[in-house]
C-alpha positions as semicolon CSV with decimal commas, in nm:
position;residue;x (nm);y (nm);z (nm)
1;M;-4,223;-6,387;-1,032
2;E;-4,042;-6,641;-1,251
3;L;-4,125;-6,432;-1,556
4;I;-3,939;-6,132;-1,414
5;G;-3,634;-6,346;-1,333
6;G;-3,635;-6,500;-1,679
7;L;-3,667;-6,159;-1,840
8;F;-3,373;-6,032;-1,633
9;V;-3,158;-6,327;-1,743
10;L;-3,257;-6,270;-2,106
11;I;-3,174;-5,898;-2,096
12;F;-2,844;-5,958;-1,912
13;G;-2,749;-6,235;-2,157
14;L;-2,831;-6,020;-2,458
15;F;-2,632;-5,729;-2,316
16;G;-2,336;-5,959;-2,248
17;F;-2,350;-6,101;-2,602
18;I;-2,364;-5,755;-2,762
19;L;-2,076;-5,637;-2,542
20;F;-1,874;-5,947;-2,637
21;I;-1,930;-5,888;-3,012
22;Y;-1,848;-5,516;-2,981
23;V;-1,519;-5,586;-2,801
24;I;-1,416;-5,864;-3,045
25;I;-1,471;-5,626;-3,338
26;D;-1,284;-5,347;-3,158
27;I;-0,986;-5,575;-3,089
28;L;-0,972;-5,703;-3,447
29;R;-0,996;-5,355;-3,603
30;H;-0,708;-5,197;-3,408
31;E;-0,337;-5,262;-3,383
32;F;-0,161;-5,349;-3,058
33;T;0,202;-5,376;-2,961
34;G;0,355;-5,719;-2,921
35;Y;0,119;-6,002;-2,840
36;N;-0,145;-5,786;-2,671
37;K;-0,407;-5,854;-2,939
38;I;-0,376;-6,231;-2,899
39;I;-0,375;-6,204;-2,520
40;W;-0,694;-5,994;-2,518
41;I;-0,868;-6,237;-2,753
42;I;-0,774;-6,531;-2,527
43;V;-0,895;-6,342;-2,218
44;L;-1,218;-6,258;-2,396
45;L;-1,277;-6,619;-2,504
46;C;-1,208;-6,755;-2,155
47;L;-1,407;-6,491;-1,964
48;P;-1,652;-6,333;-2,211
49;V;-1,832;-6,070;-2,004
50;L;-1,559;-6,007;-1,746
51;G;-1,295;-6,004;-2,021
52;A;-1,496;-5,749;-2,218
53;I;-1,528;-5,524;-1,916
54;L;-1,157;-5,558;-1,840
55;Y;-1,072;-5,475;-2,200
56;L;-1,286;-5,162;-2,191
57;I;-1,115;-5,051;-1,869
58;F;-0,753;-5,148;-1,940
59;G;-0,713;-5,270;-2,298
60;R;-0,821;-4,971;-2,499
61;G;-0,522;-4,776;-2,368
62;Q;-0,286;-5,040;-2,511
63;R;-0,388;-4,978;-2,871
64;V;-0,141;-4,825;-3,114
65;K;-0,259;-4,478;-3,211
C-alpha cells in the first residue's frame, strides 16, 4: 500500500514540476502589459503548482498579441 502512495506522490510531483517549467517558459517567451510578467513570476515562485494553474486560467489572456 505504501508503494502506491509513493508512486502517486512521485507522479504528482513530476507533473507539478513539468507544469511549473512549462509556465515559466511561457511567461518568459511572451510580452505582457505593465508589470504583469513580474507579478506572474512572483506568484509562480511563491505558489508553484497553484500559481501555474492560475496562470493557465487567467494569465494567458493578459499576454500582448
